[in-house]
XYZ file of C-alpha atoms in Angstrom:
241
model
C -3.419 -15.834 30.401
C -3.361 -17.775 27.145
C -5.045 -16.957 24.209
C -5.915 -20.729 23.478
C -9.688 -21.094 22.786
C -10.911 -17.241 23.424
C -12.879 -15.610 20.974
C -12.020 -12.501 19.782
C -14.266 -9.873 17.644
C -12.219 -7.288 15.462
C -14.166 -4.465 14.392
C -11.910 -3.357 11.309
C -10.444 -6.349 10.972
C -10.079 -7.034 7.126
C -7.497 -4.955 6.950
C -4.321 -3.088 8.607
C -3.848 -2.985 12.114
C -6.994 -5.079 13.058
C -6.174 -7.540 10.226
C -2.811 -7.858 11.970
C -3.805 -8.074 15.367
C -6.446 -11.240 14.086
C -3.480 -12.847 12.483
C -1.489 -12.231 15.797
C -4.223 -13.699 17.592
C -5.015 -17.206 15.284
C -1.267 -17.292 15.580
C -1.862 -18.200 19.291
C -5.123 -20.454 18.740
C -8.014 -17.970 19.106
C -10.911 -17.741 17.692
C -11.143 -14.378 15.170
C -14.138 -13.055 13.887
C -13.487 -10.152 11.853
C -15.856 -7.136 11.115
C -15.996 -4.709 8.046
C -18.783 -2.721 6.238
C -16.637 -3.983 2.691
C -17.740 -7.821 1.975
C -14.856 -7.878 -0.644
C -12.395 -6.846 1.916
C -13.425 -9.932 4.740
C -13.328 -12.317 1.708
C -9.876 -11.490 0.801
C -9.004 -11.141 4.568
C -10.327 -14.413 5.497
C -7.466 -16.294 2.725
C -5.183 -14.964 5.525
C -6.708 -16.630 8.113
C -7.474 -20.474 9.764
C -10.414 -21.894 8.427
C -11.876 -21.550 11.618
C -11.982 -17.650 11.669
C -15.694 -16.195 10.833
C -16.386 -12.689 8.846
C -19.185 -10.457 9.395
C -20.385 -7.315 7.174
C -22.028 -4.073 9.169
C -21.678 -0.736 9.199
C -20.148 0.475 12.320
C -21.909 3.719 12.594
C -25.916 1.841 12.047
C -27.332 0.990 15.329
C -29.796 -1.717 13.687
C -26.861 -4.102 12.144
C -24.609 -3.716 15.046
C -27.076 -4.997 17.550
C -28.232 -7.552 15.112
C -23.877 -8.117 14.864
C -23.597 -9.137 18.375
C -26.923 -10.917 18.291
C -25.265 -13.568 15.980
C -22.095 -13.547 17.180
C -22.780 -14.636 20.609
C -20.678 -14.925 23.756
C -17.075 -14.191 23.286
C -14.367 -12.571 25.436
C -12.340 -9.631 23.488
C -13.945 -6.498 21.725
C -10.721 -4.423 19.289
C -11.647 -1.868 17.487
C -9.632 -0.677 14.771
C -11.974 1.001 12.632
C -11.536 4.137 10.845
C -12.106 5.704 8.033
C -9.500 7.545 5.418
C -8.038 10.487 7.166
C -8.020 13.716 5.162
C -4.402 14.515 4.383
C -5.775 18.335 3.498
C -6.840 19.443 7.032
C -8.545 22.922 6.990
C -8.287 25.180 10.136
C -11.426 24.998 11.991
C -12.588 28.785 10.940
C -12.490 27.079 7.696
C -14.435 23.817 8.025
C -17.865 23.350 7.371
C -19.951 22.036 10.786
C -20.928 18.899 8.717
C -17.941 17.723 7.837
C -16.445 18.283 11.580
C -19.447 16.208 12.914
C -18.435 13.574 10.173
C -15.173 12.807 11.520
C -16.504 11.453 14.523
C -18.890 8.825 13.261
C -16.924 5.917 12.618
C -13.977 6.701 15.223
C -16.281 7.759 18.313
C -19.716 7.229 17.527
C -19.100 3.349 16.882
C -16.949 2.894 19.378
C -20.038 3.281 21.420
C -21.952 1.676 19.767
C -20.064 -1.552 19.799
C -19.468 -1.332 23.386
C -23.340 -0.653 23.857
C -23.862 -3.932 22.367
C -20.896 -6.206 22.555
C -20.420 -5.217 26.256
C -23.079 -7.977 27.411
C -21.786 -10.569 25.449
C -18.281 -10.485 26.602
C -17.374 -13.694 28.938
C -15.943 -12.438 32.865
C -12.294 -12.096 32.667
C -12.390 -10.384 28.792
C -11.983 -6.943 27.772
C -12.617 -4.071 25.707
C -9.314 -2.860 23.412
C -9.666 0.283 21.386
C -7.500 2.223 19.035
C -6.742 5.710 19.072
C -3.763 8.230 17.057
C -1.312 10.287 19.022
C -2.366 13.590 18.135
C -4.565 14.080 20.757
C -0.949 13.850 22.686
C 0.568 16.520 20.093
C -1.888 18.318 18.185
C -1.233 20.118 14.502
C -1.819 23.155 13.067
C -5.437 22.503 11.363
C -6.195 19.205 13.353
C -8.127 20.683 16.116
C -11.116 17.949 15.336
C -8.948 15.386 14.836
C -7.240 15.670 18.274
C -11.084 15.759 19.538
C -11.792 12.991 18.267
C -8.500 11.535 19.934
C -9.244 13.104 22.994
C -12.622 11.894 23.393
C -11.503 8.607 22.900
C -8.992 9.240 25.414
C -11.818 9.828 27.776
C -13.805 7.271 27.019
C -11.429 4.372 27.492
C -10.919 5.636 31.084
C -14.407 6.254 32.046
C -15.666 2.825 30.294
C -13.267 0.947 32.604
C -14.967 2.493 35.715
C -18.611 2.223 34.462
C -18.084 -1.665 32.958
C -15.967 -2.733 35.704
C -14.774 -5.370 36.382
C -14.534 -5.623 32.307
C -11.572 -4.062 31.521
C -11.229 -1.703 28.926
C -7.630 0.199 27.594
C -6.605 1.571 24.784
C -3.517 2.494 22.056
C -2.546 5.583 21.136
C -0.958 5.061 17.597
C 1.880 7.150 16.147
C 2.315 7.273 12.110
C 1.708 3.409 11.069
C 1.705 2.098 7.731
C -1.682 1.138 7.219
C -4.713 1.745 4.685
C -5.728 5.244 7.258
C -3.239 6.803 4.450
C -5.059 5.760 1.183
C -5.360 8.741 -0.582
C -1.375 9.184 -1.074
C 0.070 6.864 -3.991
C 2.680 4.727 -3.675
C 5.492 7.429 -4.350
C 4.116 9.721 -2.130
C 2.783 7.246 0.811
C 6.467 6.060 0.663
C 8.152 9.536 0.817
C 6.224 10.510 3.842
C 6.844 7.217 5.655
C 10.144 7.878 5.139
C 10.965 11.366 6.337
C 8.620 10.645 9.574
C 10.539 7.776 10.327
C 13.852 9.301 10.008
C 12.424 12.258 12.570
C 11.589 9.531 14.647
C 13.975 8.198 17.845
C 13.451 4.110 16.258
C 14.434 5.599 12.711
C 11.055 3.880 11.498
C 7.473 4.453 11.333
C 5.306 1.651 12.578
C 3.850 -1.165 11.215
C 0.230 -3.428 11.787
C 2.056 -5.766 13.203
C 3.600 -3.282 16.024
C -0.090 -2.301 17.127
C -1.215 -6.542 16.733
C 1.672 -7.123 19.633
C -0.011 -5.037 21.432
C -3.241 -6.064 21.456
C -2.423 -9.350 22.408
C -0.326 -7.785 25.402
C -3.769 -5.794 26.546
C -5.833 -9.466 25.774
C -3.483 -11.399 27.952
C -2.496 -8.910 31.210
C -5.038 -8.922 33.591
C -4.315 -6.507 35.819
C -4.222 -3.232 33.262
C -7.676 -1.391 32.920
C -8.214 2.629 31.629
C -4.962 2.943 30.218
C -3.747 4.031 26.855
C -0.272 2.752 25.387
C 1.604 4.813 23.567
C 2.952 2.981 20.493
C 4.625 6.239 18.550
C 8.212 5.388 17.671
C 8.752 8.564 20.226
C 6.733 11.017 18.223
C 5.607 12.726 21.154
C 9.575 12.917 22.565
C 10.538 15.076 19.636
């Protein structure tokens, strides 16, 4: 299956791995439309792209302007969603976390997941699918991520159930190790850089991964049509050692 002419709707896409994964995809003469609540972000993202790629603004977690997202968008054939907010580098154990700020955690990474599928699903052309991106710690939990691997989990879940219930649309998934992307904001430079660099060298590739590790991917998952309710691993081994 060629990616020649398909459309393809990034949720996340100004930036990081869904930024890649558009790139990736205009590479091979698709359509992109990228999605992201930041209108400065899918201006700058869009000077990366063909003139032919389209940027929408919503909020992935507000019913209202995702419905009226798809509305405008139209028919296409591939849903990815990369979206995620900032992840807390400070994890507190869950005796220690307020309610509000566990519920939090799953509003952008579950709760518009569904969302987007709730609305996208119909407007996805037969023979199209449903890609979304989850982290590996639902595989290997830490001490004091016990949400977090929730979240993962659910997703987990999801991805398999979703194939079954939207059938013959087929929906997967990839299960992200470390990966150099905006998720780590709140480091600086020094310290995003340390960190990348001791995880890598724990890691069986020596390296930690990149957006454009996760983009190959995704166009792997676009293009084989025979792979529904799985989730690829993409962790550099994490989850050997």
């Amino acid at each position: 299956m060629e990616l020649k002419g398909k459309k393809i709707v990034i949720i996340g896409g100004s930036s990081g791995m869904g930024l890649a994964t558009a790139q990736a995809a205009a590479r091979e003469n698709a359509q992109v439309v990228i999605v992201s609540h930041r209108r400065d972000a899918i201006a700058t993202a869009l000077q990366s792209l063909p003139t032919s790629a389209e940027g929408f603004a919503a909020d992935a977690t507000n019913e209202s302007e995702i419905k009226s997202l798809f509305e405008k968008i139209g028919a296409f054939d591939h849903l990815i969603y990369t979206a995620g907010d900032s992840l807390n580098l400070n994890p507190n154990i869950l005796s220690e976390t307020p309610i509000e700020e566990s519920r939090k955690l799953f509003e952008v990474r579950y709760w518009g997941i569904i969302l987007s599928i709730k609305y996208a699903h119909r407007w996805i052309r037969p023979g199209g699918s449903v890609i979304l991106t989850n982290g590996v710690v639902g595989l290997r939990p830490m001490k004091a991520w016990s949400i977090h691997a929730s979240v993962a989990g659910a997703i987990e879940s999801l991805t398999r159930a979703l194939a079954i219930e939207l059938a013959p649309l087929r929906v997967n998934g990839i299960t992200a190790g470390i990966v150099d992307s905006p998720l780590w904001g709140q480091m600086d430079d020094t310290q995003k850089s340390n960190f990348f660099e001791n995880a890598g060298l724990r890691l069986p590739v020596g390296r930690i991964g990149t957006p454009e590790d996760i983009a190959q991917a995704n166009v792997f998952l676009m293009k084989e049509e025979y792979c529904t309710g799985q989730m690829i691993i993409l962790d550099g081994g994490s989850t050997l050692v």
